[in-house]
Coordinates of C-alpha atoms in Angstrom, one line a residue:
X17 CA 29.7 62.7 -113.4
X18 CA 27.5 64.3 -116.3
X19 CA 24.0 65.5 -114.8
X20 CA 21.1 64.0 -116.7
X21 CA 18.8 66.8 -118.5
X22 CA 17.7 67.9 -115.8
X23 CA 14.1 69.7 -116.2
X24 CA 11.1 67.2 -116.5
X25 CA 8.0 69.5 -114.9
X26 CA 7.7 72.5 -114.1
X27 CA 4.0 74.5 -112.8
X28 CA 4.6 78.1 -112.7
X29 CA 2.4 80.4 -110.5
X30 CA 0.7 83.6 -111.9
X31 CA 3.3 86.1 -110.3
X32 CA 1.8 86.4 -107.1
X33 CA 4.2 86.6 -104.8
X34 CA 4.0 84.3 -101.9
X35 CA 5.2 85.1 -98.0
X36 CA 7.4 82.0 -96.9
X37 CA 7.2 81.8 -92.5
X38 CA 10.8 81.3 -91.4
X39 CA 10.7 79.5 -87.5
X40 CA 14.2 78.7 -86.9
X41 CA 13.5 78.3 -83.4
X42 CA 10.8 76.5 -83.9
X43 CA 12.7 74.0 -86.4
X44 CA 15.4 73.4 -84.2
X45 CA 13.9 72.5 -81.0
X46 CA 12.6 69.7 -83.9
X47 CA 15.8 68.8 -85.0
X48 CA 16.4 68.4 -81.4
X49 CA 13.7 66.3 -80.5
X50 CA 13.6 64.1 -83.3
X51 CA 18.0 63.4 -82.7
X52 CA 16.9 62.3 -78.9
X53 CA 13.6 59.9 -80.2
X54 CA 16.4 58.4 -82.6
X55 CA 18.2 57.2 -79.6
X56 CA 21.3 58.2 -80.3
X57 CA 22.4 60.6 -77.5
X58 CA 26.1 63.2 -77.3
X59 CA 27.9 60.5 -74.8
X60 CA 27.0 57.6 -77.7
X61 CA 28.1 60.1 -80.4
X62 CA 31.5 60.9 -78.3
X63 CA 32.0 57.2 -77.7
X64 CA 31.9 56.5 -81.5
X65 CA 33.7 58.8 -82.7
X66 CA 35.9 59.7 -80.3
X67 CA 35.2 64.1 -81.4
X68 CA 34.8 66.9 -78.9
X69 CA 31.3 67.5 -78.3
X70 CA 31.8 71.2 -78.0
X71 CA 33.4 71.1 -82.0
X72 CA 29.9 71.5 -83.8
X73 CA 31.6 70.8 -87.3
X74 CA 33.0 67.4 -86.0
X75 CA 29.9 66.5 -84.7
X76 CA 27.6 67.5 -87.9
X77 CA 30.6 65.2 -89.7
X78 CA 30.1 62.2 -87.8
X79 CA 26.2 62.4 -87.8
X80 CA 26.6 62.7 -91.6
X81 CA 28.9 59.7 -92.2
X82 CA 26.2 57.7 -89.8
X83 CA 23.5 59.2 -92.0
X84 CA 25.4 58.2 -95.1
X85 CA 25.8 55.0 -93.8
X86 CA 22.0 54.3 -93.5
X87 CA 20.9 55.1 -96.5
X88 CA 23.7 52.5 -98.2
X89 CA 21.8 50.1 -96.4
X90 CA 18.9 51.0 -96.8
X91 CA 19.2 51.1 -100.2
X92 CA 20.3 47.7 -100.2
X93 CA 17.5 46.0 -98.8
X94 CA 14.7 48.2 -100.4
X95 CA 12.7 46.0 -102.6
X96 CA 11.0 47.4 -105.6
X97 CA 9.0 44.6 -105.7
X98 CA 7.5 44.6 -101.9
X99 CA 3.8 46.5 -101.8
X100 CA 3.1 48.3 -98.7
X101 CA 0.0 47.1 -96.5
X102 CA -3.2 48.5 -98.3
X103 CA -6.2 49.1 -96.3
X104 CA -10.5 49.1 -96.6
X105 CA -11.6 52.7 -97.2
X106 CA -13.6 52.3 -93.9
X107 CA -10.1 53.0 -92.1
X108 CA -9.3 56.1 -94.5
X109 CA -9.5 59.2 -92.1
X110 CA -11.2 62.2 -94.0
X111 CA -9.3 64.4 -91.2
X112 CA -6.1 63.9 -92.2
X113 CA -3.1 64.9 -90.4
X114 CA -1.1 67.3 -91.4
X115 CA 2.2 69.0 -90.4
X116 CA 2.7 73.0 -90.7
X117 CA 0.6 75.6 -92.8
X118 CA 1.5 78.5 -94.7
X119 CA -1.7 80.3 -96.7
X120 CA -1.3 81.2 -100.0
X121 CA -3.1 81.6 -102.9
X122 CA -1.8 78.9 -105.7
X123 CA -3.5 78.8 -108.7
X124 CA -2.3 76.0 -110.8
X125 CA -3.4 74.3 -114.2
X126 CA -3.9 70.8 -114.3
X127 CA -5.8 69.4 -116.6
X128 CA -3.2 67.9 -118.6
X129 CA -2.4 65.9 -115.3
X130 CA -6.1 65.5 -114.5
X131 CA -6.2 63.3 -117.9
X132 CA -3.6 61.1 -117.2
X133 CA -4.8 57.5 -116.2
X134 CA -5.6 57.8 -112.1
X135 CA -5.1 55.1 -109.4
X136 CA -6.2 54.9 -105.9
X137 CA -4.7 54.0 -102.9
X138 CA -5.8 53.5 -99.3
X139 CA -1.9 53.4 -97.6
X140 CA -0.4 54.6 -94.1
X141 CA 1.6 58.1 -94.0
X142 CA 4.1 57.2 -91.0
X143 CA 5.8 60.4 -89.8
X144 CA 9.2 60.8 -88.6
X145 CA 7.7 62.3 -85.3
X146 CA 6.2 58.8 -84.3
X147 CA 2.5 59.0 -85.5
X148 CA 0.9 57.4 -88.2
X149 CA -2.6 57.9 -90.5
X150 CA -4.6 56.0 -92.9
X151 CA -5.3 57.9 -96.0
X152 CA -6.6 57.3 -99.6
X153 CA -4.4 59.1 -102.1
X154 CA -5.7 59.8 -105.8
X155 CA -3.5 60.6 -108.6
X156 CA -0.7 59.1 -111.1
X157 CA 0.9 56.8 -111.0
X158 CA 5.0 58.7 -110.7
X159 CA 6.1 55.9 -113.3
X160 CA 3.3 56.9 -115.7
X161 CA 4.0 60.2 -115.4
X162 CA 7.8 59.9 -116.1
X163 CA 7.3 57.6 -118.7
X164 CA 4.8 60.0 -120.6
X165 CA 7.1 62.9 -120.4
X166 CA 10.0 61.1 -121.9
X167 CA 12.3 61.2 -118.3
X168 CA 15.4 59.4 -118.5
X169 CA 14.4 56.5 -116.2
X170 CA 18.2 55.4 -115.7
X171 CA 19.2 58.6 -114.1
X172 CA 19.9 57.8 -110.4
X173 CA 17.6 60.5 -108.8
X174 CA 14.3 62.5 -108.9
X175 CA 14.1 65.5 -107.2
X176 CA 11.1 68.0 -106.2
X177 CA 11.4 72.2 -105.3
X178 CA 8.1 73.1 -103.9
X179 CA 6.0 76.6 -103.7
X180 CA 7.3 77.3 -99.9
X181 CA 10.7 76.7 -100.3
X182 CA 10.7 73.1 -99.5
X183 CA 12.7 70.6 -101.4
X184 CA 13.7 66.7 -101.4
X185 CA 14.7 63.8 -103.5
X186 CA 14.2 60.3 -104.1
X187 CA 16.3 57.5 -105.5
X188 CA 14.7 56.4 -109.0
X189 CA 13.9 52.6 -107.7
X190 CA 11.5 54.3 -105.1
X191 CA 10.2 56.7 -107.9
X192 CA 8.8 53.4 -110.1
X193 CA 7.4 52.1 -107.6
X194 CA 4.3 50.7 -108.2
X195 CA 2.7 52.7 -105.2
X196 CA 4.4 56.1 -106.0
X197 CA 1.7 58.3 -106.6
X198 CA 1.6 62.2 -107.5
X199 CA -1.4 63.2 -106.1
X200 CA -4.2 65.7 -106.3
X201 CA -6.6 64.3 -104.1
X202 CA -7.5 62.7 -101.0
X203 CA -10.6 61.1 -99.8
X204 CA -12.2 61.4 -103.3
X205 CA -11.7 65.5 -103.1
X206 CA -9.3 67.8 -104.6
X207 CA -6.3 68.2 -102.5
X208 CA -6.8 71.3 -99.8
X209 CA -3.6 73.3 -99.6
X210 CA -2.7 72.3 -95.9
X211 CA -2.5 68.7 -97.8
X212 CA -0.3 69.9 -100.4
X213 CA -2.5 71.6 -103.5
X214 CA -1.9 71.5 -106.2
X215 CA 0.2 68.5 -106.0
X216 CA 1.3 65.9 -103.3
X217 CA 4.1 63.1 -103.8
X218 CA 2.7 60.0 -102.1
X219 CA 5.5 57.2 -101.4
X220 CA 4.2 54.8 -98.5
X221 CA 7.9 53.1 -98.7
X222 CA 9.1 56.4 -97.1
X223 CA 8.8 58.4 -94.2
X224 CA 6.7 61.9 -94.0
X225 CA 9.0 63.9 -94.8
X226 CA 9.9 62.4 -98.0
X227 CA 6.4 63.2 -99.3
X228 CA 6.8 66.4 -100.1
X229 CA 3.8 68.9 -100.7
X230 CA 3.0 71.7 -102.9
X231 CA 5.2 70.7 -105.7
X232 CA 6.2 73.2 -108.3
X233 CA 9.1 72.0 -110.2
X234 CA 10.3 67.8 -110.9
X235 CA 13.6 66.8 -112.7
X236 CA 15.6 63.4 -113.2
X237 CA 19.4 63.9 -112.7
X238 CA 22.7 62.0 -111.6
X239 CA 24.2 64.1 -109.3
X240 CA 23.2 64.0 -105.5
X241 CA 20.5 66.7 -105.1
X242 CA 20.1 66.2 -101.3
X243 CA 17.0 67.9 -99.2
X244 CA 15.4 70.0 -97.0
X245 CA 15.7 68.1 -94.1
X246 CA 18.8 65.4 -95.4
X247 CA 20.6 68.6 -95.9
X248 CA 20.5 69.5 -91.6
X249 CA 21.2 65.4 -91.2
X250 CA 18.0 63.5 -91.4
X251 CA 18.4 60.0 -93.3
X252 CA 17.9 60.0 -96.9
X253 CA 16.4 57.5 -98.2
X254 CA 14.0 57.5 -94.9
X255 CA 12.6 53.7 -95.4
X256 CA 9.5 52.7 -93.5

């Protein structure tokens, strides 16, 4: 299948070159724990799919077909039209949760963003790892933004590369969503970089880890781009 011109944003650092942590031991004793809270334990796995435990490749197959699986049906029942639960800004926690840190220095120029039309939001972030925050998001709105940049809004995917290596994609139903949101702030203040600075996808349809942080580059494209975390056999499209 053709890929869709792909480029749609990019924000390019001054040079500075930035120190990425690797923890592989710390990322797969969470790959580990987050297989277990799934439920889905290696005597279930054997059962349905009748593999050798001990071959890791036909393991890491069957968990992908399952995977694969999920986010056909997911994407089935996801309605574009069905608005997450808002809340009062009373609930909104200024100390918001965050998951890893890596300091940097990022300096970014936004004012072209900055003077796009802005919309709030007071939504829940709901992490895979089983806890869940209030938050109000400010930014705009991901449809306005691909709309004023001319993106091909039939292309089947939107994908995101971010400043520490991190990278994900969405499917481009969730992308229009009405409460899509790139984001540069949060309780009313600029975004601090342990929330994601200079900017934060916000997509209450979706789980954590599909709300990717620290985003540097943003195309539209037709072939499959995958993700950080999809890539080692996380679901997809990661409904809430």
């Amino acid at each position: 299948m053709r890929e869709t011109p792909s480029t749609v944003m990019a924000l390019r650092d001054t040079g500075q070159s930035k120190e990425i942590l690797r923890a592989s031991g710390i990322v797969g004793q969470i790959e580990r724990r987050l297989f277990l809270k799934q439920g889905l334990s290696l005597g279930a796995l054997t059962l349905l799919t009748g593999c050798d435990i001990t071959d890791t490749s036909a393991v890491q197959s069957a968990l992908n077909d399952i995977s694969r699986w999920n986010d056909r049906i997911q994407a089935l029942i996801f309605n574009p039209r069905r608005l997450m639960p808002t809340y009062p800004e009373s609930q909104a926690v200024k100390d918001f949760r965050y998951n890893a840190y890596f300091g940097r220095r990022t300096p970014w120029t936004l004012q072209e963003l900055y003077q796009l039309p802005q919309v709030s939001q007071v939504t829940r972030h709901v992490c895979v790892e089983g806890w869940s925050m209030i938050g109000k998001w400010t930014g705009v709105p991901f449809r306005t933004f691909l709309q004023r940049i001319c993106a091909d809004l039939t292309a089947k995917y939107v994908g995101f590369e971010c400043a520490d290596g991190y990278y994900s994609s969405i499917d481009m139903a969730s992308a229009l969503h009405p409460q899509t949101v790139l984001t540069f702030k949060i309780s009313d203040e600029i975004l601090a970089p342990r929330y994601g600075y200079p900017l934060k996808l916000r997509i209450p349809t979706k789980l954590g880890f599909k709300n990717p942080k620290w985003i540097t580059a943003i195309f539209v494209t037709n072939r499959f781009p995958g993700g950080f975390w999809e890539d080692r056999g996380y679901s997809w499209f990661a409904g809430v």
